[in-house]
mmCIF file with all atom_site columns, C-alpha atoms in Angstrom:
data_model
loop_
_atom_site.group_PDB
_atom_site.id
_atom_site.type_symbol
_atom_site.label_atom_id
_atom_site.label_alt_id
_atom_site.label_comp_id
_atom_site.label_asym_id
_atom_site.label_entity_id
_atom_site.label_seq_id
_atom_site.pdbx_PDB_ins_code
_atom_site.Cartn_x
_atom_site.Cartn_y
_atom_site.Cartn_z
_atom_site.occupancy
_atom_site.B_iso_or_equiv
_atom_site.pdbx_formal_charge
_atom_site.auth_seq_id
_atom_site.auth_comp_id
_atom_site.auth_asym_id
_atom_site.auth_atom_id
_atom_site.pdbx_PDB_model_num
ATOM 1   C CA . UNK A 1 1   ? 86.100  100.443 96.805  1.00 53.00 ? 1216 UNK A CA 1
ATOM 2   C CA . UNK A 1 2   ? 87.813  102.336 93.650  1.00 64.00 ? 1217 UNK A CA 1
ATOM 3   C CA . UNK A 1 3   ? 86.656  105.848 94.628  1.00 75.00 ? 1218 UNK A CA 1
ATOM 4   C CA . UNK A 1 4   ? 87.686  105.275 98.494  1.00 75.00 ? 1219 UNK A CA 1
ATOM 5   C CA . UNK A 1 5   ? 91.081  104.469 97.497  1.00 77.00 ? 1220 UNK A CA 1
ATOM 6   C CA . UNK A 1 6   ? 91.323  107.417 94.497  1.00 84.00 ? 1221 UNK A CA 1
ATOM 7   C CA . UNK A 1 7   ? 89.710  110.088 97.277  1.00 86.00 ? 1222 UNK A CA 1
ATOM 8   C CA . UNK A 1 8   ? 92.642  108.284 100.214 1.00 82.00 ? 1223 UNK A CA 1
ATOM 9   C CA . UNK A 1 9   ? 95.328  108.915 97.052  1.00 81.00 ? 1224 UNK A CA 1
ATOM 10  C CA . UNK A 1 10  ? 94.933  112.113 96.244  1.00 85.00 ? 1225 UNK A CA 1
ATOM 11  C CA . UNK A 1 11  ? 94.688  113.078 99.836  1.00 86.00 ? 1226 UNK A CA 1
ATOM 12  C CA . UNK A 1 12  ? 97.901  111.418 100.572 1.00 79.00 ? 1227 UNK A CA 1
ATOM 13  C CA . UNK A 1 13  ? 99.109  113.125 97.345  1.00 79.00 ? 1228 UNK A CA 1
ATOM 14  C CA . UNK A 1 14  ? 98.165  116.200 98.655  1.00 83.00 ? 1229 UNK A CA 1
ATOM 15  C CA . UNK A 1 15  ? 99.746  115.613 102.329 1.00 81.00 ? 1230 UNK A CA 1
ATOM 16  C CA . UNK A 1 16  ? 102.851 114.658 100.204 1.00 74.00 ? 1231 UNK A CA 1
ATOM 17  C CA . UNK A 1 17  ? 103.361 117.436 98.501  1.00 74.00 ? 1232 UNK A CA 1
ATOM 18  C CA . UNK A 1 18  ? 102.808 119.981 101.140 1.00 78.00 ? 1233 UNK A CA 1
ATOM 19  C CA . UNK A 1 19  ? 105.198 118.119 103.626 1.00 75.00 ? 1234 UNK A CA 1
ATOM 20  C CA . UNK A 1 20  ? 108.163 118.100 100.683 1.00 70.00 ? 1235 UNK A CA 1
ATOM 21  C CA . UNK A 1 21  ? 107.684 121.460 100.571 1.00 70.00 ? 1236 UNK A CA 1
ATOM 22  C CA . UNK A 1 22  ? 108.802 121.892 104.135 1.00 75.00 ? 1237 UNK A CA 1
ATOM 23  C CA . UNK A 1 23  ? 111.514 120.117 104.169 1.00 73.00 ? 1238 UNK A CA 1
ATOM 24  C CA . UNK A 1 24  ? 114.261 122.245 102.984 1.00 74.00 ? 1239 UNK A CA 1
ATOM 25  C CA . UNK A 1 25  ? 112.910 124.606 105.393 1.00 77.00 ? 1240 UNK A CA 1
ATOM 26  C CA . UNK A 1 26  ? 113.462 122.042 108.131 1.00 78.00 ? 1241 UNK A CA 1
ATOM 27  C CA . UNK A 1 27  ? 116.308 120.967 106.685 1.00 75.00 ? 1242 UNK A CA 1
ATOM 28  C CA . UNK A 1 28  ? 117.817 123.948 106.853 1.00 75.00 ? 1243 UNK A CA 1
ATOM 29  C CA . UNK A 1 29  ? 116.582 124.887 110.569 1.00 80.00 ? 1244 UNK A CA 1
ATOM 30  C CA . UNK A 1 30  ? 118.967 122.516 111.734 1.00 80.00 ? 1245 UNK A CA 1
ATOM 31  C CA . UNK A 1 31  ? 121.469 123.436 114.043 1.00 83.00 ? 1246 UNK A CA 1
ATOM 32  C CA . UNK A 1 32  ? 125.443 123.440 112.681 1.00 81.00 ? 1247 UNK A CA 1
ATOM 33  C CA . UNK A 1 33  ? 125.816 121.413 115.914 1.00 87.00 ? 1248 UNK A CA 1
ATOM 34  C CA . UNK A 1 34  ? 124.318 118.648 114.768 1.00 83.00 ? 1249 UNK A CA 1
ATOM 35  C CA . UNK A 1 35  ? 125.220 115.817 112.640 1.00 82.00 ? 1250 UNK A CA 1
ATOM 36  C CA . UNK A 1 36  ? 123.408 116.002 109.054 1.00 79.00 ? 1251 UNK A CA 1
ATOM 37  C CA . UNK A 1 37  ? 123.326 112.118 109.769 1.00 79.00 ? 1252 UNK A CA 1
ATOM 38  C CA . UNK A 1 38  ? 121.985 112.084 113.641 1.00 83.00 ? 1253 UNK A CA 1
ATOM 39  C CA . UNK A 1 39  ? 119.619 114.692 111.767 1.00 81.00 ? 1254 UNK A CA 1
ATOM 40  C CA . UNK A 1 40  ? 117.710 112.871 108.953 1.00 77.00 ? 1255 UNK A CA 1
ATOM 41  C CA . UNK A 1 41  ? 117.614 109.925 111.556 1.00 79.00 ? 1256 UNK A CA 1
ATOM 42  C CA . UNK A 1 42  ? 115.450 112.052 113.840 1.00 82.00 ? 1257 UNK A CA 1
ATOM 43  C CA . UNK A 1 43  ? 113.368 112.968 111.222 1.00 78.00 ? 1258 UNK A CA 1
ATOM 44  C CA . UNK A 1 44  ? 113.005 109.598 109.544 1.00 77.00 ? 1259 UNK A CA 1
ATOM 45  C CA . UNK A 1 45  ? 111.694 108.741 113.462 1.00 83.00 ? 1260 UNK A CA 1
ATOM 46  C CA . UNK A 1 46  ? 109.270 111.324 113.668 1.00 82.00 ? 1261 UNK A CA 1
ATOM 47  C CA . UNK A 1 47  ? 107.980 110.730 110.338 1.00 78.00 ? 1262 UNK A CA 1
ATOM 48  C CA . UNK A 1 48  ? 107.673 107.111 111.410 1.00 81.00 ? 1263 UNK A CA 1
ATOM 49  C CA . UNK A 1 49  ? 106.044 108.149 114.316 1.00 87.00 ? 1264 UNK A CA 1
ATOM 50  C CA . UNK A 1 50  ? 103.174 110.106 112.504 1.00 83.00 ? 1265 UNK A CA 1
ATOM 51  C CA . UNK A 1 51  ? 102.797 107.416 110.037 1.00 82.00 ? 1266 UNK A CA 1
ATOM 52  C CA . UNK A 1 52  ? 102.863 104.733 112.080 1.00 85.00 ? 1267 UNK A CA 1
ATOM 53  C CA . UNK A 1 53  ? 99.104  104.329 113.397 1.00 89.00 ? 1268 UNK A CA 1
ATOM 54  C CA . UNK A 1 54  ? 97.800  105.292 109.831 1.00 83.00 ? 1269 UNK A CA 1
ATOM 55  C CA . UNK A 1 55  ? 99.689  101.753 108.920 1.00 81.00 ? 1270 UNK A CA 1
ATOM 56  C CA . UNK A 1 56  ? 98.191  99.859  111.955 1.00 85.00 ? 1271 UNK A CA 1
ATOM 57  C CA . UNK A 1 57  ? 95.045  100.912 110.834 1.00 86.00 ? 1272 UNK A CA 1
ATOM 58  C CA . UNK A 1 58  ? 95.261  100.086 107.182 1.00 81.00 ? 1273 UNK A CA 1
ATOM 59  C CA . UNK A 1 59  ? 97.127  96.862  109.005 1.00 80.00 ? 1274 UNK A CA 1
ATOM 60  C CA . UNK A 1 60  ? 93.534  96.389  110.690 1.00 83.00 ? 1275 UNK A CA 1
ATOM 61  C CA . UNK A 1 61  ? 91.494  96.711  108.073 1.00 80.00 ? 1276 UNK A CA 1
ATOM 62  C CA . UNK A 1 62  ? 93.245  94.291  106.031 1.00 76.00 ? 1277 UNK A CA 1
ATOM 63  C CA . UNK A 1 63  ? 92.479  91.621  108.737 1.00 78.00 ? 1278 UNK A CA 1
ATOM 64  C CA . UNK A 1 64  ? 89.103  92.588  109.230 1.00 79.00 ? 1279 UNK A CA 1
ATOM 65  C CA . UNK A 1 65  ? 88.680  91.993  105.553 1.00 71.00 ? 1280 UNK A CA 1
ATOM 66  C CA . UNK A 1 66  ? 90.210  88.491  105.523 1.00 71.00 ? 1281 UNK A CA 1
ATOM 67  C CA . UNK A 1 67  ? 87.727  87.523  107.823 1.00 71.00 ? 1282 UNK A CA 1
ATOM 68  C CA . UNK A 1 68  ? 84.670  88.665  106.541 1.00 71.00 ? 1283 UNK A CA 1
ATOM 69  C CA . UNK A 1 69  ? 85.139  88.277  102.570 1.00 64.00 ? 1284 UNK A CA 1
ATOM 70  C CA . UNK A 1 70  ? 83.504  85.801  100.848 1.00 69.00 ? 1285 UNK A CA 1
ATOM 71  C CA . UNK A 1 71  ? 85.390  86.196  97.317  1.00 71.00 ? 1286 UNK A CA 1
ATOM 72  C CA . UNK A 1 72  ? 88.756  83.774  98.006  1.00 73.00 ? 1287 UNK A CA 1
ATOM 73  C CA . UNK A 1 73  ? 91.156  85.591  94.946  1.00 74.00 ? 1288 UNK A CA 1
ATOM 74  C CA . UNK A 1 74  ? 90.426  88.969  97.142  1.00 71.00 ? 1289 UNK A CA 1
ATOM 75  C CA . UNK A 1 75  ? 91.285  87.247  100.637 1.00 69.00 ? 1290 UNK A CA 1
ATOM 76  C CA . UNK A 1 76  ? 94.873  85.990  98.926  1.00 70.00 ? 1291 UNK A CA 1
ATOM 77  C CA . UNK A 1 77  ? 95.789  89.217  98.046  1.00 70.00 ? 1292 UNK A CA 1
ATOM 78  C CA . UNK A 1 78  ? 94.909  90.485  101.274 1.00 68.00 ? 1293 UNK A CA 1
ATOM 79  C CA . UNK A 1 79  ? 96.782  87.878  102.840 1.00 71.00 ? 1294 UNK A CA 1
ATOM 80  C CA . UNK A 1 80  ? 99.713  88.742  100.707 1.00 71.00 ? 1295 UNK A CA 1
ATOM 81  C CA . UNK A 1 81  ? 99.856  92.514  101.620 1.00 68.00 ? 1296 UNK A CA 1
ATOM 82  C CA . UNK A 1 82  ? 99.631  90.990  105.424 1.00 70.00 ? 1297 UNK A CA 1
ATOM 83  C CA . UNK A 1 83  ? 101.994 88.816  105.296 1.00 71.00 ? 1298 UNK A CA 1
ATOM 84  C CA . UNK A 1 84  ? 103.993 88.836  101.736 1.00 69.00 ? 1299 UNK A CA 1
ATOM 85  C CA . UNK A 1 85  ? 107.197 90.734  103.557 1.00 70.00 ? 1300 UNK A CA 1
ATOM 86  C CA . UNK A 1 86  ? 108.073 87.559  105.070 1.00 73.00 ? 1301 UNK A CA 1
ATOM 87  C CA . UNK A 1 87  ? 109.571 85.933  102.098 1.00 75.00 ? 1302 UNK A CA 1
ATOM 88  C CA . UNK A 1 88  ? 113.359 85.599  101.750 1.00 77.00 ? 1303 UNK A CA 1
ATOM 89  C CA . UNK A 1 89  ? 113.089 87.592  98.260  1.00 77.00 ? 1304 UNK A CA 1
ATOM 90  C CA . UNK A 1 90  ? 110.964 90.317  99.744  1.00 78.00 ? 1305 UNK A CA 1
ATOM 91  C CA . UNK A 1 91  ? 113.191 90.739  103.073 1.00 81.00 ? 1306 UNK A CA 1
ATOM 92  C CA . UNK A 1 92  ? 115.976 90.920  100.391 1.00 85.00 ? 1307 UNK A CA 1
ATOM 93  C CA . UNK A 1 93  ? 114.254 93.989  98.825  1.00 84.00 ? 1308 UNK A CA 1
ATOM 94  C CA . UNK A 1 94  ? 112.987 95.496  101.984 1.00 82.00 ? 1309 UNK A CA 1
ATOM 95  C CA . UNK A 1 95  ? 116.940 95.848  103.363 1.00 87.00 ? 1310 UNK A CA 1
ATOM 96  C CA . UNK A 1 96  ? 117.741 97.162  99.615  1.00 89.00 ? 1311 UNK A CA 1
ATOM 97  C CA . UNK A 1 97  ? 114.864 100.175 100.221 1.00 85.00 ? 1312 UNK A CA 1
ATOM 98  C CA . UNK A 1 98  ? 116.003 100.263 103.789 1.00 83.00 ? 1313 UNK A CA 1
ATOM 99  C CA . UNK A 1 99  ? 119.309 101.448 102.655 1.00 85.00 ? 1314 UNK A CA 1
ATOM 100 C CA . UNK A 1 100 ? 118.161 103.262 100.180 1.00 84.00 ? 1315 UNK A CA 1
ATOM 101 C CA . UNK A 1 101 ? 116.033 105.621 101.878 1.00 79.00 ? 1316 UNK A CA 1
ATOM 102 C CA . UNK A 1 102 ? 118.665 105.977 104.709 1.00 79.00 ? 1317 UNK A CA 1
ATOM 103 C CA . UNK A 1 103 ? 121.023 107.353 102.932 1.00 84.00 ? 1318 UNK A CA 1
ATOM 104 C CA . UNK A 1 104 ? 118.677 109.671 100.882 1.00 80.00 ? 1319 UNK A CA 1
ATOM 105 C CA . UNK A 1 105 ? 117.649 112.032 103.544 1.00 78.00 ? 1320 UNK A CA 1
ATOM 106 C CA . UNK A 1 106 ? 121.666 112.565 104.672 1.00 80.00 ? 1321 UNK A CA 1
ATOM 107 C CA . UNK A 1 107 ? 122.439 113.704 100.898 1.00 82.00 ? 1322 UNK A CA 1
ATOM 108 C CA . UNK A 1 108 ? 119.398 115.904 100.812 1.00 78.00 ? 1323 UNK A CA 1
ATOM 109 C CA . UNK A 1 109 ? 120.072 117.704 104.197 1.00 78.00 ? 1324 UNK A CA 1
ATOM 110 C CA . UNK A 1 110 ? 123.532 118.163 102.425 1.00 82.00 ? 1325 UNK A CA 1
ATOM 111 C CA . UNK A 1 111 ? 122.384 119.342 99.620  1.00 83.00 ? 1326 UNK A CA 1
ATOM 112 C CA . UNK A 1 112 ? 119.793 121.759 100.941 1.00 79.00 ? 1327 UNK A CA 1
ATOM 113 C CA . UNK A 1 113 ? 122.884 123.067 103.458 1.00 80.00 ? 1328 UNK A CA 1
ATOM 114 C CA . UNK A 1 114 ? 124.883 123.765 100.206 1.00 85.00 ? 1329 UNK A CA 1
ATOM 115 C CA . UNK A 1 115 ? 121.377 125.174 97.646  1.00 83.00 ? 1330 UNK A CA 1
ATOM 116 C CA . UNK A 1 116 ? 119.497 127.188 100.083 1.00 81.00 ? 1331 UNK A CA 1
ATOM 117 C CA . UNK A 1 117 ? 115.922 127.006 101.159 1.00 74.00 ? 1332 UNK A CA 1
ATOM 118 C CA . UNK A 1 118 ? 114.464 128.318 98.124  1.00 80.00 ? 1333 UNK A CA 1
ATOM 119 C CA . UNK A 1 119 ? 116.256 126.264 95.701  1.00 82.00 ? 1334 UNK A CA 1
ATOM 120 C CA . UNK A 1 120 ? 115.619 122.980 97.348  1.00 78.00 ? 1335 UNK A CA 1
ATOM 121 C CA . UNK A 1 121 ? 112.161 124.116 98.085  1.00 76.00 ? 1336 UNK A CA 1
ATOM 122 C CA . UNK A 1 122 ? 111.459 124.370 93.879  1.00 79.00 ? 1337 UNK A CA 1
ATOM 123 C CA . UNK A 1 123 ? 113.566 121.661 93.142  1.00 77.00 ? 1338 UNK A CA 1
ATOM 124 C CA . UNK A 1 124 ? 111.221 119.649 95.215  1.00 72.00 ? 1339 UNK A CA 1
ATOM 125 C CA . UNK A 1 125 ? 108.033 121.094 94.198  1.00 72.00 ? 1340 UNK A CA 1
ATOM 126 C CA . UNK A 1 126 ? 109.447 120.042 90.358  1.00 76.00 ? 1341 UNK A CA 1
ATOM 127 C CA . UNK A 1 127 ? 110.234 116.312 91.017  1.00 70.00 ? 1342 UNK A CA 1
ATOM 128 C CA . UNK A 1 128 ? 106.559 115.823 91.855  1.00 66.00 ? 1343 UNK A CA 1
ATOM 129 C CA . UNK A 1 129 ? 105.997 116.852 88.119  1.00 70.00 ? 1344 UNK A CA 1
ATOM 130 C CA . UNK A 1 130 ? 108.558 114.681 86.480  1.00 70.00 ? 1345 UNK A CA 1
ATOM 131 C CA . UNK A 1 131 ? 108.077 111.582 88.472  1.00 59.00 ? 1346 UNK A CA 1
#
């Protein structure tokens, strides 16, 4: 179970780091006619879009493992990544992240506007280091 989630990390790792590297490109392929805000929202809905089935799955799996585990500590914290959102504490934290990652896209399609492609582009590639 270890080595099936290391080999779906570093894929996702890898995805990740090829798709930041595009987005300053994007970014930056925007039109001056439109919004930097009506912007990042259509890209926060087509990334939600791709992602979207790769959750349902994971979503599915989850399930599919509550019901045929045996071992009871594994099917509680399956149950909690099912259904731990629901929580007044979490739904407190999932509006704090919600914000949060709204507004980060508008200030990097700012940002990019104002560095350039290249710029953004290594400035990018370098956070994955230092994070």
């Amino acid at each position: 179970m270890e080595n099936e989630n290391l080999k779906k990390g570093l894929l996702f790792g890898i995805i990740a780091i090829f798709t930041i590297g595009l987005q300053p490109v994007i970014a930056n392929s925007r039109p001056k006619i439109i919004d930097p805000y009506l912007f990042a929202a259509i890209t926060s809905l087509i990334q939600a879009l791709i992602f979207l089935p790769a959750y349902f799955l994971e979503r599915r799996n989850l399930k599919k493992g509550i019901e045929v585990e045996i071992d009871e500590t594994q099917q509680l914290i399956d149950e909690s990544l099912l259904n731990g959102w629901k929580k007044v504490s979490s739904i407190k934290l999932l509006v704090i992240i919600g914000f949060t990652f709204s507004i980060v896209p508008v200030l990097n399609y700012i940002g990019f506007e104002l560095a350039g492609v290249i710029n953004s582009s290594l400035i990018f590639k370098s956070e994955i280091i230092f994070a």
